[in-house]
XYZ file of C-alpha atoms in Angstrom:
429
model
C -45.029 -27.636 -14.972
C -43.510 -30.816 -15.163
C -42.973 -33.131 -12.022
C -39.593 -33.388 -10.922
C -38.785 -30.396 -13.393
C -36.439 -27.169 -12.942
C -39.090 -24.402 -11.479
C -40.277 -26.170 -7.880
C -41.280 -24.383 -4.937
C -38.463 -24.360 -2.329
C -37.059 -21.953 0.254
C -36.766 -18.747 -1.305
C -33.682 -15.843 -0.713
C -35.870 -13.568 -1.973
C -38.600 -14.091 0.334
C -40.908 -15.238 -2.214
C -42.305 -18.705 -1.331
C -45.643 -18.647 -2.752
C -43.300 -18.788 -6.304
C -41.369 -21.628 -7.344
C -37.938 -21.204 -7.100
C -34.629 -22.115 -9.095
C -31.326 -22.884 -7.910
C -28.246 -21.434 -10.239
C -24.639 -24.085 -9.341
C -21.744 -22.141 -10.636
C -18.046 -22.804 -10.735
C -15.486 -19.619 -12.357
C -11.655 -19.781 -13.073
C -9.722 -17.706 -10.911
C -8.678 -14.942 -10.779
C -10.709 -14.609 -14.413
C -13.810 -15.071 -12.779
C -14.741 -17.162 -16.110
C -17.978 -19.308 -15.553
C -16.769 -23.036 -16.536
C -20.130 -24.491 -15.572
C -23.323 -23.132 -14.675
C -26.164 -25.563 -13.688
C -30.086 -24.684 -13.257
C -31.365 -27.337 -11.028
C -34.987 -27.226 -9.014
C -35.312 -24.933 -6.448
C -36.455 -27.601 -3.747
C -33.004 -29.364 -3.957
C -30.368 -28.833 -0.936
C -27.688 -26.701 -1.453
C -24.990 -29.469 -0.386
C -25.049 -31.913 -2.658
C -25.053 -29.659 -6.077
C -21.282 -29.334 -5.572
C -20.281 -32.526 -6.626
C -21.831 -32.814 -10.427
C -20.789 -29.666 -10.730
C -16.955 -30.213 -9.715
C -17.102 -33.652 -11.907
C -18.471 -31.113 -15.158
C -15.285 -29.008 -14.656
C -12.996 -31.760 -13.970
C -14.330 -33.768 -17.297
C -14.346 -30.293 -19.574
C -10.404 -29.394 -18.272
C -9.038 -33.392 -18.264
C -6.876 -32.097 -15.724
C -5.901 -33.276 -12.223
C -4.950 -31.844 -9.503
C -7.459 -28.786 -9.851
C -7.952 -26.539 -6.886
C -11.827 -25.971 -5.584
C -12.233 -22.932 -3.333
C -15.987 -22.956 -1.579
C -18.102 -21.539 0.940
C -19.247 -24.313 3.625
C -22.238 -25.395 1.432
C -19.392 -27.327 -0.037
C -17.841 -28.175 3.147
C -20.339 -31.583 2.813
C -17.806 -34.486 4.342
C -19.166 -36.360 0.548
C -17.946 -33.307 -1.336
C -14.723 -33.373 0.530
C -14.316 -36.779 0.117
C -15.039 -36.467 -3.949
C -12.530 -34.132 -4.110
C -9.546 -35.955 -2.797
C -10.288 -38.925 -3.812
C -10.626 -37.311 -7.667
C -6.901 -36.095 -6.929
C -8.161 -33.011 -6.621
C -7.479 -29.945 -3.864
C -10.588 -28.189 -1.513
C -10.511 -25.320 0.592
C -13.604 -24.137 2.347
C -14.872 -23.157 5.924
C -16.363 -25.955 7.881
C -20.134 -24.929 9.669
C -20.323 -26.521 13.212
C -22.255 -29.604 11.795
C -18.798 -30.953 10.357
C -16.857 -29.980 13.715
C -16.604 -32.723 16.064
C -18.091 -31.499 19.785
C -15.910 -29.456 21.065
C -13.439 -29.327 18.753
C -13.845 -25.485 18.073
C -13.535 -24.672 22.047
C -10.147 -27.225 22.312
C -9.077 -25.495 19.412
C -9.689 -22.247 20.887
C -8.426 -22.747 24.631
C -5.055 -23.713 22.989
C -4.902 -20.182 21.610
C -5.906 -18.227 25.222
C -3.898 -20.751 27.013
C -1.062 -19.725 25.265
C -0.237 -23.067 24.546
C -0.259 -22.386 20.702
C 1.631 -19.570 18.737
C -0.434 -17.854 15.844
C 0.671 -17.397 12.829
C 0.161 -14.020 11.220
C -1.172 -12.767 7.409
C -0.252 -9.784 6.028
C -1.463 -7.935 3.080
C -0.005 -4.294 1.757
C -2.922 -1.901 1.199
C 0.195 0.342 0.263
C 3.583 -0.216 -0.581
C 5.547 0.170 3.094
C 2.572 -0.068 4.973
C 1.645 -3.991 5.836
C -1.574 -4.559 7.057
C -2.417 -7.640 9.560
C -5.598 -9.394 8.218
C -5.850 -12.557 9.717
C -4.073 -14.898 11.962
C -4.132 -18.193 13.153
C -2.421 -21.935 13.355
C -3.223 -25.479 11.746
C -3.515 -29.141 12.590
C -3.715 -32.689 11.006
C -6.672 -34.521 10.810
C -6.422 -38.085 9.396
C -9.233 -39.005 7.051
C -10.332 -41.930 5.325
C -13.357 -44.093 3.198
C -13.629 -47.120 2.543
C -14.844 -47.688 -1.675
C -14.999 -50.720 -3.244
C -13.950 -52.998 -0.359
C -10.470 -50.628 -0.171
C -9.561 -48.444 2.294
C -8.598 -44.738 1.004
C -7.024 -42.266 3.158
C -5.546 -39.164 3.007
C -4.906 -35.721 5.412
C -6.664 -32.600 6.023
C -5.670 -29.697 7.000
C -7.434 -27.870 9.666
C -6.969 -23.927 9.693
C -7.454 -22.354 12.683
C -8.030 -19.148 11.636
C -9.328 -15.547 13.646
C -9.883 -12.807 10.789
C -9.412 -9.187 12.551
C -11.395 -7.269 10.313
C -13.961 -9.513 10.827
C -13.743 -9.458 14.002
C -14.308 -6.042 14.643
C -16.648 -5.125 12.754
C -19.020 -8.338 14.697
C -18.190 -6.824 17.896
C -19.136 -3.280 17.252
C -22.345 -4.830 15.897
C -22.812 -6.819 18.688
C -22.503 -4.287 21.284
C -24.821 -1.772 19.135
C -27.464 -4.560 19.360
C -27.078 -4.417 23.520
C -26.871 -0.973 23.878
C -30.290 -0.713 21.161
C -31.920 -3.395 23.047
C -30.838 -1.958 26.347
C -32.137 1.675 25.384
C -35.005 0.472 24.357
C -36.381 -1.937 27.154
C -35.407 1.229 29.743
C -37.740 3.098 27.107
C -40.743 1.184 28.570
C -40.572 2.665 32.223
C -41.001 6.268 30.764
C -44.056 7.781 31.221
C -45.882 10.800 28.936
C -48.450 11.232 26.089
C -48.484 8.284 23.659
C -46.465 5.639 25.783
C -48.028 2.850 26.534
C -48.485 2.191 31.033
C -47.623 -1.129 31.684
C -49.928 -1.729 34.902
C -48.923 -5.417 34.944
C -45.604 -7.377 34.649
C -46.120 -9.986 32.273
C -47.127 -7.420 30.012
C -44.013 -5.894 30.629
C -42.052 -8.758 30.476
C -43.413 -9.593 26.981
C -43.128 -6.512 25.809
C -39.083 -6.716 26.471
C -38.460 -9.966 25.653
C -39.519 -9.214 22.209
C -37.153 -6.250 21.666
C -34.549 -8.266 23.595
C -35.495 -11.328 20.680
C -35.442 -8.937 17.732
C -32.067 -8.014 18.333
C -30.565 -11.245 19.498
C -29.401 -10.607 22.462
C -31.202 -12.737 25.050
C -27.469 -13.877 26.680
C -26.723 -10.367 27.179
C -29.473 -8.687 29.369
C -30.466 -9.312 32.924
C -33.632 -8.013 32.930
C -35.434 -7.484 36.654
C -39.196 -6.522 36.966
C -41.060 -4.366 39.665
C -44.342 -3.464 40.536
C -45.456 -0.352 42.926
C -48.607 1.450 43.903
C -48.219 4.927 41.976
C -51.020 7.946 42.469
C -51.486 10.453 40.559
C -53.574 14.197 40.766
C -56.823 14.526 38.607
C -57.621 17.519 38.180
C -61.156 18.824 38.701
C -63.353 19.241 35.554
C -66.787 21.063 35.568
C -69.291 19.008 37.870
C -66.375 16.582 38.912
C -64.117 17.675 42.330
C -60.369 17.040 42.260
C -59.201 14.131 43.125
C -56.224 11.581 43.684
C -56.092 8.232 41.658
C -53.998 5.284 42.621
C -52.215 3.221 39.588
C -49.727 0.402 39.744
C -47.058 0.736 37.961
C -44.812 -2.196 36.631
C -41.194 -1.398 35.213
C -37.822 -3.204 33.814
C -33.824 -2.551 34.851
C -31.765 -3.977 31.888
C -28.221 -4.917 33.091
C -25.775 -5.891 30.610
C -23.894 -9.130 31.408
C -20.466 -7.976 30.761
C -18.874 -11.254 31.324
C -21.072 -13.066 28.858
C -20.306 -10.373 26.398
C -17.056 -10.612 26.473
C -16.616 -14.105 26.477
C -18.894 -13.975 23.440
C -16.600 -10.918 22.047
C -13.902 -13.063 22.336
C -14.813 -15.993 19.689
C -15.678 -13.548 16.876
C -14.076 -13.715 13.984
C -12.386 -17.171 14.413
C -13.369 -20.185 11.852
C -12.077 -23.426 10.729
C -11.184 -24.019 7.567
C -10.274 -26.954 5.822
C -7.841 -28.175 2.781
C -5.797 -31.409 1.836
C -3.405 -29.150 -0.371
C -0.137 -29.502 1.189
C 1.902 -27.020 3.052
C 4.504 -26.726 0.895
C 1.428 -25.739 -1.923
C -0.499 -23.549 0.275
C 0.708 -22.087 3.227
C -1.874 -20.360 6.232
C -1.624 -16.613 4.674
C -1.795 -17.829 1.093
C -5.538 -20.106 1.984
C -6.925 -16.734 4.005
C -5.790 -14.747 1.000
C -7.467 -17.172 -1.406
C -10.782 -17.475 0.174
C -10.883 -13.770 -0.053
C -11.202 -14.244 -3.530
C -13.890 -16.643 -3.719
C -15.983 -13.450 -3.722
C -15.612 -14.176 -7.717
C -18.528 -16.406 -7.319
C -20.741 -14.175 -5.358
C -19.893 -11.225 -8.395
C -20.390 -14.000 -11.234
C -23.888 -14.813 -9.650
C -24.926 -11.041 -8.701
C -24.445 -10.084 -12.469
C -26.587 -13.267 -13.664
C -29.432 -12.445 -11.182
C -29.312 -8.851 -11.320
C -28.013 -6.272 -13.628
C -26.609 -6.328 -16.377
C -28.612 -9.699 -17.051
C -31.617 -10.061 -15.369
C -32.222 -13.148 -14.469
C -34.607 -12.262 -11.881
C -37.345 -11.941 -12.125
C -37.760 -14.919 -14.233
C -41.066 -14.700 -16.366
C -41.538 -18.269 -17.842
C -43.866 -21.361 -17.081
C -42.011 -24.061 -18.816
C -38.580 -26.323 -17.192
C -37.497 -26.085 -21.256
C -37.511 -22.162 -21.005
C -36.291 -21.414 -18.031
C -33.004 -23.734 -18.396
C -32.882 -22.332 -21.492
C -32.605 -18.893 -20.518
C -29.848 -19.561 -17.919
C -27.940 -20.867 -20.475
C -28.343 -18.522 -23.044
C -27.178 -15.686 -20.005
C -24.557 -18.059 -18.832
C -22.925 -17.486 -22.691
C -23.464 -13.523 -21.892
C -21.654 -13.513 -18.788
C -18.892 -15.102 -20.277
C -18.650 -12.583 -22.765
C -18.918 -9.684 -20.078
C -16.073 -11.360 -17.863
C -13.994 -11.759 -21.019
C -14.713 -8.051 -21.952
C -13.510 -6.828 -18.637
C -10.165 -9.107 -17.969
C -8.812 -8.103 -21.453
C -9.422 -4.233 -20.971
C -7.412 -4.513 -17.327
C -4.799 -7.552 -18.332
C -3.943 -4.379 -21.352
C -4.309 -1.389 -18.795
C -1.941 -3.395 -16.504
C 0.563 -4.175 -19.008
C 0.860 -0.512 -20.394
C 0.216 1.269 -16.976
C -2.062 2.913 -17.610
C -5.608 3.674 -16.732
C -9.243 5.005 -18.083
C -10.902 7.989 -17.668
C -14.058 9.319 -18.965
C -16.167 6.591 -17.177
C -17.966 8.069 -14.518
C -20.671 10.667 -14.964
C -20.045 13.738 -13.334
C -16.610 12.995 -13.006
C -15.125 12.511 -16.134
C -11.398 12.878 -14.550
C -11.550 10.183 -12.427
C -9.188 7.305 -13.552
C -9.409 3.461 -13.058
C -6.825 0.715 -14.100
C -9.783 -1.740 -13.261
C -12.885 -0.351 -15.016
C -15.917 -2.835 -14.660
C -17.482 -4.248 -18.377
C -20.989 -2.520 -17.038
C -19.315 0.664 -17.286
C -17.067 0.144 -20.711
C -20.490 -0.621 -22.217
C -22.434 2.403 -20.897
C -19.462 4.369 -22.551
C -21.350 3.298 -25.756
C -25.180 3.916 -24.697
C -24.981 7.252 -27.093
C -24.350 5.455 -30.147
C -27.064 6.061 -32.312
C -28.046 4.880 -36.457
C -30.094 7.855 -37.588
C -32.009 6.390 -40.990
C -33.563 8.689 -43.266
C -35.964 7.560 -45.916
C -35.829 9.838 -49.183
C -37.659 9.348 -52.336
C -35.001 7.870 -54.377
C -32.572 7.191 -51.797
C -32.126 6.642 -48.083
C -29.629 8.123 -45.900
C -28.120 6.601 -42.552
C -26.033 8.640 -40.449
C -24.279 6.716 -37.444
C -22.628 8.551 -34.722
C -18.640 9.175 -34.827
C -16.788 7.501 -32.061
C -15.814 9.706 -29.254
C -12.061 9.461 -28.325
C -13.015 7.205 -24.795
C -14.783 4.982 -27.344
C -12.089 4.859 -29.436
C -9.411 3.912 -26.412
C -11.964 1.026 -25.196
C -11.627 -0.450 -28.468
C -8.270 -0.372 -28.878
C -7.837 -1.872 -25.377
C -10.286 -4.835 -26.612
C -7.672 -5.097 -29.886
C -10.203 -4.428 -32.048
C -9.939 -1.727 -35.089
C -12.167 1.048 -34.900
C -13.578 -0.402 -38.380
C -15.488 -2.895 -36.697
C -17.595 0.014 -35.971
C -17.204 2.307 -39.108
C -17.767 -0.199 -41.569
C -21.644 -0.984 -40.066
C -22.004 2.396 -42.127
C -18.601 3.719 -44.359
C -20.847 5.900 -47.167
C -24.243 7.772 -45.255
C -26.149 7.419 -48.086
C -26.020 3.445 -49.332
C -27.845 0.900 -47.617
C -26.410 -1.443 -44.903
């Protein structure tokens, strides 16, 4: 392994640190979800600064300006913010508390409770008729500037104050699952019977809770008040031995849940600040929540490199040479699978219609956005029989069945590209 090479040991998502590790960079089109650069760099670097030779590979292969980057807050970096606009370029990404100044989250809030700022509100139609409120929230100006090259450089960002419901709700029924859990299981400890453990003594006890109370993260939750009493207890007599009464001590736990602090806690879920220096006029409040949604291309691109269809991981190869090898060689693979699967829906769209015949044991059920994992199982039957005779040999290939025959005409291919691997059975290929 070479020093300062691609395969280094460094924190591992897959809980494998005694491996080394590699990091994948990746930056797709949307709403293609086309990979326009994929980087394999060692798996000891940070996560913040890969963004930036990354956005300068796309901005150098498009020679455009003015490109849009949509992130999660690894690229929220105040250097990959400040790369971006001064590149005349366009960010939009979640900022992490580190790039908050103190206290600016809670000002930004109390505005909000106060009633002293009016929210904005984002809509989306699950159903024609029926809108749907999925986020809402209000924005600020935040002046920024750099100084490069002796010159001063500033520009604005926008800071979007932003509380997404869905979100929201599904962190607070968590949340209150983890008390109640924690709760129900800290009361647990007082119960007496065969198997429980007798907690005689109340730093026992206390441990003992604390670490449910730490497993489920809810320390700020839980009053938790200890006691300790003389018990006794009958022992019954046995052969030679009389009857007779035993005295114990007995330590328990009341768990009280701290409604206030839940609440108050209940009450910041789901809000975040995001930030962009694409105008108003470009991008309004609804249309950034709307297009972070869709950064979820990323997460998809990188899910089908690591996992199926491609198989990244696990990665069985010793040399740097290899191993960036092999991420590029998949990199070209994905492409093709991304390109497979927006042609076959762009063409379902545009004739509206949709596919059936792709899911086993339900061949009636119909998609108008059929995944390129599925259009290729459709083909997983396709077999070249080859028979061997004494003065000639014989190949039989399997006709197309009429869902085959549908997925290539959505691709805009003839279904000769198939036929012709084999137009008369018995002459050779």
């Amino acid at each position: 392994m070479s020093e300062g090479g691609v395969l280094q040991f460094g924190p591992s998502k897959d809980h494998r640190p005694d491996v080394p590790q590699v990091k994948v960079m990746q930056a797709v089109v949307d709403p293609l979800g086309m990979p326009l650069a994929t980087d394999g760099v060692s798996g000891e670097r940070a996560d913040a600064p890969l963004s930036i030779p990354c956005i300068a590979r796309v901005q150098h292969s498009l020679g455009r300006n003015g490109l849009w980057f949509v992130g999660d807050c690894k690229m929220a970096a105040h250097d990959t913010r400040t790369c971006i606009a001064l590149a005349g370029a366009y960010s939009l990404c979640p900022l992490p508390q580190v790039q908050l100044a103190e206290g600016e989250l809670d000002e930004a809030l109390e505005r909000v409770w106060s009633g002293e700022q009016a929210l904005t509100s984002g809509l989306r139609e699950p159903q024609p008729g029926k809108p749907a409120l999925i986020a809402q929230g209000y924005e600020r100006e935040v002046p920024m500037s750099v100084e490069v090259d002796g010159k001063r450089q500033e520009w604005t960002e926008r800071r979007l104050v932003v509380h997404s419901v869905r979100h929201a709700r599904a962190a607070e029924a968590a949340r209150r699952s983890r008390v109640a859990k924690a709760k129900g299981q800290v009361e647990a400890l007082n119960r007496r019977g065969r198997g429980r453990q007798r907690f005689a003594d109340v730093e026992m006890l206390r441990q003992a809770a604390n670490e449910i109370v730490q497993r489920h993260r809810v320390e700020a939750f839980l009053w938790l008040r200890y006691d300790h009493y003389p018990t006794t207890r009958q022992v019954r007599a046995y052969r030679d031995r009389p009857a007779y009464v035993k005295e114990d001590r007995q330590a328990t736990v009341e768990a009280r849940v701290d409604e206030e602090a839940l609440e108050v806690a209940v009450r910041r879920l789901g809000w975040r600040v995001y930030s962009t220096n694409q105008p108003l006029e470009q991008l309004s409040l609804e249309q950034a929540v709307l297009a972070y949604r869709r950064a979820s291309l990323v997460e998809r691109s990188l899910g089908r490199l690591k996992g199926r269809p491609l198989s990244l991981r696990p990665m069985y190869v010793q040399r740097d040479d290899y191993a960036t090898g092999l991420i590029r060689l998949l990199s070209i693979a994905l492409r093709v699978l991304t390109l497979l699967e927006c042609v076959v829906r762009r063409q379902l769209a545009a004739d509206g219609a949709t596919l059936a015949g792709l899911y086993a044991g339900n061949v009636k059920r119909e998609t108008a956005r059929p995944t390129a994992e599925r259009l290729l199982e459709a083909f997983q039957e396709v077999t070249l029989t080859v028979v061997e005779g004494v003065h000639r040999v014989y190949r039989y290939l399997t006709a197309l069945s009429p869902l085959q025959e549908r997925i290539l005409e959505l691709l805009g291919f003839s279904s000769r590209v198939y036929t012709r691997l084999c137009m008369v059975s018995h002459e050779p290929l």
